[in-house]
Each structure stands twice: as C-alpha cells, then as structure tokens.
C-alpha cells in the first residue's frame, strides 16, 4: 500500500460519473446517459478542430448567413455538422433545434424520447482571435407519442421542463459542465487520455459578487435603469469583465461570483441572446448552482417560448446581483420608460 502515491488515481471519468448518477435521474433507462456521451464525443472532435483554429481550413467566414442574419464562420458550421451527426447517429434524439438551422431538424429517430436545442459554437466573433468559445445545449423529453413524427410542441417547451442542460467551454483548458436537476458538475478534458475527468463537483455560485459582464459599447442604448445599475457597479469599484463569449463570461462568474447582462437595446428590444439554446440552458445551470436568471420581468425558466429562434434579455449570475437588477427593471413598465 505505501507505494500507492507512486501512481495517484487519475480521477472520476465523465462516463463513470454518468453511470453512477444514472440512478439519480427519475426516468433513468440509459438513453439520457448515452445522449450525454454522444455530446461529449462530438465536443472532443470539435475541440481538436478548434485547437487548429488559425489554420486555413477551419478559419474565417463561410460566406453564408444563418437564420438570424449573422455571417456564419466556418467553425460555426463545422460545429453544427459535428453535433448534428453525433446526435443523429447516437439515436437518442428525435428532433434538434440548432442556432445554425432555420427549421427543426428531424433526425428520423422517431422512437427516441429526447429533443435537444443547441448553440453549436458560442462566441463566434472570438474564433479568429483565439479567445474562449463554447457549445451550449438544452435537453427536453418529447411531448408527442414515441414513434410519431416530432412537432413544434416538442421543441418550444418552458425552461423548467428541461431534463438536462450544459455547456462545453473551449478555453485554456476544455471543460464540460452540466446538470440533470441534481446539482451542477464540471469535467476537465485531458487531451492526452482523451477523457473528461470530474474537476468541479457540485458547483455553487456566490450569492453576491463584484464582477459585472456587459457590452458597454451599447451603454447609451440600454434602458435608463440598466445605465444606473452599471454606474452603481462602477461607483462600488466592481470589476468589468467581458469576453464577448457568453459561455466564457458565464463560466467565470459561476466560479467567482458576478452577473452577466445582455439587456434590451433600442434597436434590439428583445436583446440579442436566443431563449431556447442560450438563455434556458444557462438559467437551469445557474439556478441549480444557487444563482438566478431573469429577463428583467420574470424567471427565464418560466417564459413560454413562442418560436425556435426567439430572443430574450438576460440577466444571470449571483442571486443578489440579479435581484438588484430586477428591482429596477420591474419598477419600470417598459424598460425604456
Ligand atoms: O458582440 P456582442 O453584441 O457583445 O455580443 C456578444 C454575445 O453574442 C454571442 O456571441 C452570441 O452567441 P453566438 O456567437 O453563438 O451567436 C454571445 O456568445 C456573446 O455573449
Ligand atoms: Mg451563442
Ligand atoms: Mg453560436
């Protein structure tokens, strides 16, 4: 036994953790576990491509636009292809909503129980400048009968009906963070072993923080009450930190305490971020970690989505900071009055 320290244990792999915690999931029958593995596999392949960002074949604009009218980066589409292929072949999802696809993707797996909404590559504007980027996903049980062709009903569900949500952050290291409603756990990728290892068990966000993350370039287009809130943060000498990748800003604030704000602006009265595959999954995670997520008027998880790519203002992070923001946004009828 005394030589045990010669070969220290490498830790709990994601696979093993999923198996061990499968019992913790009320509908446990292995499909969700397999789905999480399919996502992890696709993220490992994409991670390899992201590490090569800068080399010609994976860098730059593709020349096409997505349904939001945004210019698609090559890696946006590579990520979309990688995840869609892994999810279709994995056989556990009957329908996919992706930021890069205008309509619902029917996988043909009509026997499958799950629907997934995914932002294959988050932080696209940062790809070419080697700044952290990510993938965000949200998983629901279908509403329509197993065996039938899935419909819109399966794809626009309230956030509090999610059965799992997570993100992968491709940064100085690559980390996968997810919840199935039983707390939030993070797994760091060890390239040399090709495995994710549990590195951040039972993550909790501080109730308050001193970091605010917001694109202040839009400051004068924000509602007055948000301008006031940001000025208060500065008067309190809080730190302004903004990567411009939602996953990166969210992850830092989850670890250190803080709040991320993407308010409505005069020309974007619904904000910029997409409800189904950006706001809902991160709201599920932050609440499981003891924090809060709001659109200024209500919990993000209580919003009834109306369409696949709808946008929503987002205030997310330490609970007391989100409450402070809601105090002013709820006080003003329309956030611009
Ligand atoms: O450039 P802006 O207006 O600050 O917006 C940055 C925000 O937009 C996003 O890039 C939107 O996500 P996508 O890159 O997936 O389109 C977020 O990651 C980020 O927080
Ligand atoms: Mg995004
Ligand atoms: Mg994206």
Short mmCIF file of C-alpha atoms and ligand atoms in Angstrom, two decimals:
data_model
loop_
_atom_site.label_atom_id
_atom_site.label_comp_id
_atom_site.label_asym_id
_atom_site.label_seq_id
_atom_site.Cartn_x
_atom_site.Cartn_y
_atom_site.Cartn_z
CA UNK A 1 0.00 0.00 0.00
CA UNK A 2 2.83 2.52 0.74
CA UNK A 3 3.62 2.80 -2.95
CA UNK A 4 0.11 3.92 -3.80
CA UNK A 5 1.37 7.50 -4.06
CA UNK A 6 3.61 6.43 -6.88
CA UNK A 7 0.54 6.16 -9.11
CA UNK A 8 -2.07 8.61 -7.95
CA UNK A 9 -5.62 7.96 -9.17
CA UNK A 10 -6.49 9.99 -12.32
CA UNK A 11 -9.97 10.80 -11.05
CA UNK A 12 -13.57 10.02 -11.99
CA UNK A 13 -14.23 10.00 -15.70
CA UNK A 14 -17.40 11.60 -17.12
CA UNK A 15 -18.54 8.18 -18.32
CA UNK A 16 -18.20 6.66 -14.87
CA UNK A 17 -19.88 9.67 -13.25
CA UNK A 18 -22.84 9.45 -15.67
CA UNK A 19 -23.25 5.74 -14.90
CA UNK A 20 -23.03 6.29 -11.15
CA UNK A 21 -25.53 9.12 -11.25
CA UNK A 22 -27.94 7.49 -13.64
CA UNK A 23 -29.95 6.26 -10.69
CA UNK A 24 -30.24 9.90 -9.56
CA UNK A 25 -32.29 10.62 -12.72
CA UNK A 26 -36.02 9.83 -12.26
CA UNK A 27 -36.50 8.49 -15.79
CA UNK A 28 -33.25 6.50 -15.70
CA UNK A 29 -33.18 3.98 -18.53
CA UNK A 30 -29.81 4.76 -20.04
CA UNK A 31 -30.91 6.90 -23.01
CA UNK A 32 -30.04 10.23 -21.37
CA UNK A 33 -26.68 8.80 -20.27
CA UNK A 34 -25.99 7.77 -23.85
CA UNK A 35 -27.08 11.19 -25.12
CA UNK A 36 -24.65 12.93 -22.74
CA UNK A 37 -21.89 10.62 -24.01
CA UNK A 38 -22.78 11.46 -27.63
CA UNK A 39 -22.45 15.17 -26.82
CA UNK A 40 -19.14 14.60 -25.04
CA UNK A 41 -17.78 12.67 -28.04
CA UNK A 42 -18.77 15.39 -30.51
CA UNK A 43 -17.18 18.01 -28.26
CA UNK A 44 -13.87 16.08 -28.22
CA UNK A 45 -13.81 16.03 -32.02
CA UNK A 46 -14.72 19.72 -32.23
CA UNK A 47 -12.11 20.54 -29.57
CA UNK A 48 -9.46 19.06 -31.87
CA UNK A 49 -10.68 21.30 -34.73
CA UNK A 50 -10.85 24.38 -32.50
CA UNK A 51 -7.25 23.79 -31.38
CA UNK A 52 -6.34 24.14 -35.04
CA UNK A 53 -8.24 27.46 -35.42
CA UNK A 54 -5.85 29.75 -37.29
CA UNK A 55 -5.05 27.15 -39.92
CA UNK A 56 -6.78 27.92 -43.21
CA UNK A 57 -9.33 25.13 -43.47
CA UNK A 58 -11.17 25.91 -40.23
CA UNK A 59 -10.88 29.68 -40.11
CA UNK A 60 -12.79 32.65 -41.50
CA UNK A 61 -16.23 33.34 -42.88
CA UNK A 62 -18.09 30.77 -44.93
CA UNK A 63 -19.92 33.40 -46.98
CA UNK A 64 -23.38 32.27 -45.80
CA UNK A 65 -25.78 33.67 -43.18
CA UNK A 66 -27.78 31.83 -40.52
CA UNK A 67 -31.47 32.39 -39.82
CA UNK A 68 -30.57 35.28 -37.51
CA UNK A 69 -28.90 37.09 -40.41
CA UNK A 70 -25.45 36.55 -38.86
CA UNK A 71 -22.47 35.78 -41.09
CA UNK A 72 -21.55 32.15 -40.44
CA UNK A 73 -17.96 31.33 -39.52
CA UNK A 74 -16.54 28.07 -40.90
CA UNK A 75 -16.31 26.74 -37.35
CA UNK A 76 -19.97 27.58 -36.70
CA UNK A 77 -20.93 25.22 -39.49
CA UNK A 78 -18.27 22.60 -38.67
CA UNK A 79 -19.57 22.53 -35.10
CA UNK A 80 -23.16 22.29 -36.33
CA UNK A 81 -22.28 19.34 -38.61
CA UNK A 82 -20.30 17.55 -35.88
CA UNK A 83 -23.07 17.77 -33.27
CA UNK A 84 -25.95 17.01 -35.66
CA UNK A 85 -24.12 13.94 -36.96
CA UNK A 86 -23.28 12.64 -33.48
CA UNK A 87 -26.85 13.23 -32.28
CA UNK A 88 -28.46 11.59 -35.32
CA UNK A 89 -26.13 8.56 -35.21
CA UNK A 90 -26.44 8.31 -31.43
CA UNK A 91 -30.16 7.62 -31.87
CA UNK A 92 -31.34 9.24 -28.62
CA UNK A 93 -32.90 12.43 -30.03
CA UNK A 94 -35.93 12.66 -32.31
CA UNK A 95 -35.57 16.40 -33.07
CA UNK A 96 -32.86 19.06 -32.93
CA UNK A 97 -33.10 22.86 -32.78
CA UNK A 98 -29.83 24.50 -33.75
CA UNK A 99 -28.78 28.15 -33.96
CA UNK A 100 -27.37 27.39 -37.40
CA UNK A 101 -30.53 25.72 -38.78
CA UNK A 102 -33.69 27.71 -39.60
CA UNK A 103 -36.11 24.82 -39.02
CA UNK A 104 -36.44 21.83 -36.68
CA UNK A 105 -34.08 19.01 -37.71
CA UNK A 106 -35.99 15.71 -37.71
CA UNK A 107 -33.39 13.01 -37.06
CA UNK A 108 -35.55 10.13 -38.20
CA UNK A 109 -35.13 8.54 -34.76
CA UNK A 110 -38.88 8.69 -34.07
CA UNK A 111 -38.52 6.08 -31.35
CA UNK A 112 -36.27 8.44 -29.39
CA UNK A 113 -37.52 10.24 -26.24
CA UNK A 114 -35.45 13.42 -26.29
CA UNK A 115 -35.32 16.75 -28.07
CA UNK A 116 -32.20 18.91 -27.94
CA UNK A 117 -31.68 22.63 -28.54
CA UNK A 118 -28.07 23.55 -29.27
CA UNK A 119 -25.79 26.52 -29.89
CA UNK A 120 -23.03 24.55 -31.59
CA UNK A 121 -20.47 27.34 -31.41
CA UNK A 122 -20.97 30.19 -28.96
CA UNK A 123 -18.82 33.31 -29.14
CA UNK A 124 -18.32 33.12 -32.90
CA UNK A 125 -16.91 36.64 -33.07
CA UNK A 126 -13.95 35.39 -30.99
CA UNK A 127 -12.99 32.34 -33.05
CA UNK A 128 -10.25 34.01 -35.10
CA UNK A 129 -8.73 35.86 -32.15
CA UNK A 130 -8.08 32.76 -30.03
CA UNK A 131 -10.47 33.77 -27.25
CA UNK A 132 -12.54 31.18 -25.37
CA UNK A 133 -15.60 29.89 -27.22
CA UNK A 134 -18.18 27.25 -26.34
CA UNK A 135 -21.13 25.00 -27.09
CA UNK A 136 -24.43 25.24 -25.17
CA UNK A 137 -27.18 22.57 -25.05
CA UNK A 138 -30.61 22.01 -23.51
CA UNK A 139 -32.46 18.67 -23.38
CA UNK A 140 -36.21 18.04 -23.07
CA UNK A 141 -38.40 14.91 -23.09
CA UNK A 142 -40.67 14.92 -26.10
CA UNK A 143 -44.41 15.68 -25.61
CA UNK A 144 -45.71 13.78 -28.63
CA UNK A 145 -46.08 9.96 -28.53
CA UNK A 146 -42.92 7.86 -29.02
CA UNK A 147 -42.88 6.53 -32.57
CA UNK A 148 -44.67 9.57 -34.03
CA UNK A 149 -43.01 12.34 -36.04
CA UNK A 150 -41.97 15.07 -33.57
CA UNK A 151 -43.58 18.51 -33.87
CA UNK A 152 -43.19 22.13 -32.75
CA UNK A 153 -44.91 21.10 -29.49
CA UNK A 154 -41.83 19.07 -28.58
CA UNK A 155 -39.47 21.93 -29.38
CA UNK A 156 -40.90 25.01 -27.66
CA UNK A 157 -41.18 23.93 -24.04
CA UNK A 158 -40.74 26.10 -20.91
CA UNK A 159 -37.28 26.07 -19.39
CA UNK A 160 -38.47 24.46 -16.15
CA UNK A 161 -39.31 21.34 -18.20
CA UNK A 162 -35.67 20.78 -19.15
CA UNK A 163 -34.34 17.39 -18.04
CA UNK A 164 -30.69 18.34 -18.59
CA UNK A 165 -28.57 21.27 -19.77
CA UNK A 166 -24.90 22.04 -20.16
CA UNK A 167 -22.06 23.72 -21.97
CA UNK A 168 -18.56 22.99 -23.14
CA UNK A 169 -16.00 25.78 -22.81
CA UNK A 170 -13.05 25.55 -25.20
CA UNK A 171 -10.59 27.79 -23.36
CA UNK A 172 -7.15 27.49 -21.78
CA UNK A 173 -8.48 24.04 -20.94
CA UNK A 174 -11.68 22.41 -22.17
CA UNK A 175 -14.39 21.85 -19.60
CA UNK A 176 -17.85 20.30 -19.84
CA UNK A 177 -20.37 21.48 -17.25
CA UNK A 178 -23.87 20.01 -16.95
CA UNK A 179 -26.89 19.42 -14.74
CA UNK A 180 -29.73 16.90 -14.76
CA UNK A 181 -31.50 18.76 -11.97
CA UNK A 182 -29.37 17.26 -9.22
CA UNK A 183 -26.67 19.93 -8.93
CA UNK A 184 -24.00 21.12 -11.36
CA UNK A 185 -20.75 19.28 -12.08
CA UNK A 186 -17.74 20.22 -14.24
CA UNK A 187 -15.34 17.87 -16.05
CA UNK A 188 -11.99 18.93 -17.46
CA UNK A 189 -10.73 17.31 -20.65
CA UNK A 190 -7.37 15.57 -20.53
CA UNK A 191 -6.19 15.64 -24.13
CA UNK A 192 -3.52 13.00 -23.56
CA UNK A 193 -6.04 10.46 -22.29
CA UNK A 194 -8.97 11.68 -24.41
CA UNK A 195 -11.13 11.68 -21.29
CA UNK A 196 -13.15 14.20 -19.27
CA UNK A 197 -12.40 13.99 -15.53
CA UNK A 198 -14.52 15.36 -12.67
CA UNK A 199 -12.75 18.58 -11.65
CA UNK A 200 -15.56 20.78 -10.31
CA UNK A 201 -18.04 18.72 -8.23
CA UNK A 202 -21.29 20.29 -7.04
CA UNK A 203 -20.57 23.81 -8.31
CA UNK A 204 -22.19 26.69 -6.39
CA UNK A 205 -22.17 30.40 -7.30
CA UNK A 206 -21.61 33.03 -4.62
CA UNK A 207 -24.79 34.77 -3.57
CA UNK A 208 -23.17 38.14 -4.35
CA UNK A 209 -20.16 39.17 -6.42
CA UNK A 210 -18.07 42.11 -7.63
CA UNK A 211 -17.85 41.34 -11.35
CA UNK A 212 -20.23 42.70 -14.00
CA UNK A 213 -20.11 41.45 -17.60
CA UNK A 214 -21.80 43.55 -20.25
CA UNK A 215 -21.00 45.07 -23.65
CA UNK A 216 -20.90 48.69 -22.51
CA UNK A 217 -20.43 49.76 -26.08
CA UNK A 218 -24.25 49.69 -26.09
CA UNK A 219 -24.47 51.70 -22.85
CA UNK A 220 -26.44 54.64 -24.27
CA UNK A 221 -28.91 52.29 -25.94
CA UNK A 222 -29.66 50.47 -22.68
CA UNK A 223 -32.74 51.24 -20.58
CA UNK A 224 -32.04 54.04 -18.11
CA UNK A 225 -32.42 51.73 -15.13
CA UNK A 226 -29.66 49.48 -16.51
CA UNK A 227 -27.42 52.50 -17.11
CA UNK A 228 -27.99 53.41 -13.45
CA UNK A 229 -27.22 49.85 -12.31
CA UNK A 230 -23.94 49.80 -14.30
CA UNK A 231 -22.94 53.20 -12.88
CA UNK A 232 -23.60 51.86 -9.37
CA UNK A 233 -21.33 48.89 -10.10
CA UNK A 234 -18.59 51.31 -11.10
CA UNK A 235 -19.16 53.52 -8.07
CA UNK A 236 -18.75 50.38 -5.95
CA UNK A 237 -15.50 49.74 -7.88
CA UNK A 238 -16.72 46.36 -9.16
CA UNK A 239 -14.61 44.81 -11.96
CA UNK A 240 -15.87 44.99 -15.52
CA UNK A 241 -15.06 41.73 -17.32
CA UNK A 242 -16.48 40.98 -20.80
CA UNK A 243 -15.07 38.30 -23.11
CA UNK A 244 -17.83 38.53 -25.69
CA UNK A 245 -18.42 34.77 -25.46
CA UNK A 246 -21.49 34.10 -23.33
CA UNK A 247 -20.16 30.69 -22.16
CA UNK A 248 -16.81 32.20 -21.13
CA UNK A 249 -18.37 35.13 -19.23
CA UNK A 250 -20.96 32.84 -17.62
CA UNK A 251 -18.37 30.26 -16.52
CA UNK A 252 -16.07 32.86 -14.94
CA UNK A 253 -18.96 34.42 -13.00
CA UNK A 254 -20.17 30.96 -11.91
CA UNK A 255 -16.72 30.31 -10.40
CA UNK A 256 -16.04 33.77 -8.98
CA UNK A 257 -19.45 35.36 -8.42
CA UNK A 258 -20.79 38.12 -10.65
CA UNK A 259 -23.52 38.99 -13.11
CA UNK A 260 -23.77 38.86 -16.91
CA UNK A 261 -26.14 41.32 -18.55
CA UNK A 262 -27.41 41.38 -22.13
CA UNK A 263 -30.18 43.98 -21.80
CA UNK A 264 -32.64 45.05 -24.47
CA UNK A 265 -31.44 47.94 -26.58
CA UNK A 266 -33.47 50.47 -28.56
CA UNK A 267 -32.81 48.56 -31.78
CA UNK A 268 -32.93 45.13 -30.16
CA UNK A 269 -35.88 45.46 -27.71
CA UNK A 270 -35.75 41.69 -27.08
CA UNK A 271 -31.99 41.70 -26.51
CA UNK A 272 -29.63 39.57 -28.62
CA UNK A 273 -29.42 36.16 -26.98
CA UNK A 274 -31.62 33.25 -28.05
CA UNK A 275 -34.03 31.84 -25.50
CA UNK A 276 -34.03 28.12 -26.40
CA UNK A 277 -30.32 27.36 -26.76
CA UNK A 278 -28.57 30.15 -24.84
CA UNK A 279 -30.82 31.52 -22.06
CA UNK A 280 -32.80 28.40 -20.95
CA UNK A 281 -29.84 26.01 -20.51
CA UNK A 282 -27.68 28.54 -18.63
CA UNK A 283 -30.68 29.54 -16.48
CA UNK A 284 -31.20 25.88 -15.48
CA UNK A 285 -27.49 25.59 -14.57
CA UNK A 286 -27.29 28.84 -12.60
CA UNK A 287 -30.41 28.01 -10.57
CA UNK A 288 -29.01 24.54 -9.82
CA UNK A 289 -25.85 26.34 -8.61
CA UNK A 290 -27.83 28.65 -6.33
CA UNK A 291 -27.96 31.70 -8.62
CA UNK A 292 -30.67 33.45 -10.63
CA UNK A 293 -31.63 34.19 -14.25
CA UNK A 294 -34.18 36.79 -15.33
CA UNK A 295 -35.33 38.70 -18.39
CA UNK A 296 -35.92 41.69 -16.14
CA UNK A 297 -39.57 40.85 -15.64
CA UNK A 298 -39.62 37.13 -14.80
CA UNK A 299 -37.56 33.96 -14.23
CA UNK A 300 -36.12 32.87 -17.57
CA UNK A 301 -37.29 29.31 -16.79
CA UNK A 302 -40.94 30.45 -16.62
CA UNK A 303 -41.03 32.04 -20.07
CA UNK A 304 -43.23 30.12 -22.55
CA UNK A 305 -41.26 30.10 -25.84
CA UNK A 306 -43.23 31.05 -28.95
CA UNK A 307 -40.71 30.26 -31.68
CA UNK A 308 -37.40 28.46 -32.26
CA UNK A 309 -35.06 31.42 -32.50
CA UNK A 310 -36.77 34.00 -30.28
CA UNK A 311 -34.54 36.34 -28.35
CA UNK A 312 -34.71 37.43 -24.73
CA UNK A 313 -32.96 39.96 -22.47
CA UNK A 314 -30.73 38.08 -20.00
CA UNK A 315 -29.54 38.95 -16.50
CA UNK A 316 -27.81 35.92 -14.98
CA UNK A 317 -25.44 35.09 -12.12
CA UNK A 318 -25.20 35.74 -8.36
CA UNK A 319 -28.73 35.90 -6.93
CA UNK A 320 -28.40 39.22 -5.06
CA UNK A 321 -26.99 40.98 -8.16
CA UNK A 322 -29.84 39.70 -10.37
CA UNK A 323 -32.33 40.75 -7.67
CA UNK A 324 -30.83 44.27 -7.64
CA UNK A 325 -31.27 44.48 -11.41
CA UNK A 326 -34.85 43.15 -11.25
CA UNK A 327 -35.65 45.77 -8.59
CA UNK A 328 -35.13 48.47 -11.20
CA UNK A 329 -36.35 46.64 -14.30
CA UNK A 330 -39.58 45.51 -12.59
CA UNK A 331 -40.16 49.07 -11.34
CA UNK A 332 -40.21 50.43 -14.88
CA UNK A 333 -43.22 49.35 -17.00
CA UNK A 334 -41.35 49.08 -20.26
CA UNK A 335 -37.61 49.01 -19.68
CA UNK A 336 -37.22 52.15 -21.80
CA UNK A 337 -39.71 54.40 -19.99
O1 LIG B 1 -20.84 41.36 -29.60
P1 LIG B 1 -21.90 41.49 -28.57
O2 LIG B 1 -23.09 42.30 -29.03
O3 LIG B 1 -21.39 41.96 -27.27
O4 LIG B 1 -22.48 40.03 -28.34
C1 LIG B 1 -21.69 39.04 -27.75
C2 LIG B 1 -22.61 37.93 -27.37
O5 LIG B 1 -23.11 37.34 -28.57
C3 LIG B 1 -22.74 35.95 -28.63
O6 LIG B 1 -21.57 35.82 -29.36
C4 LIG B 1 -23.90 35.24 -29.31
O7 LIG B 1 -23.63 33.92 -29.48
P2 LIG B 1 -23.17 33.25 -30.87
O8 LIG B 1 -21.73 33.53 -31.03
O9 LIG B 1 -23.48 31.82 -30.63
O10 LIG B 1 -24.01 33.83 -31.97
C5 LIG B 1 -22.51 35.56 -27.18
O11 LIG B 1 -21.63 34.50 -27.03
C6 LIG B 1 -21.89 36.83 -26.61
O12 LIG B 1 -22.05 36.97 -25.24
MG1 LIG B 2 -24.29 31.84 -28.70
MG1 LIG B 3 -23.47 30.23 -31.89
#
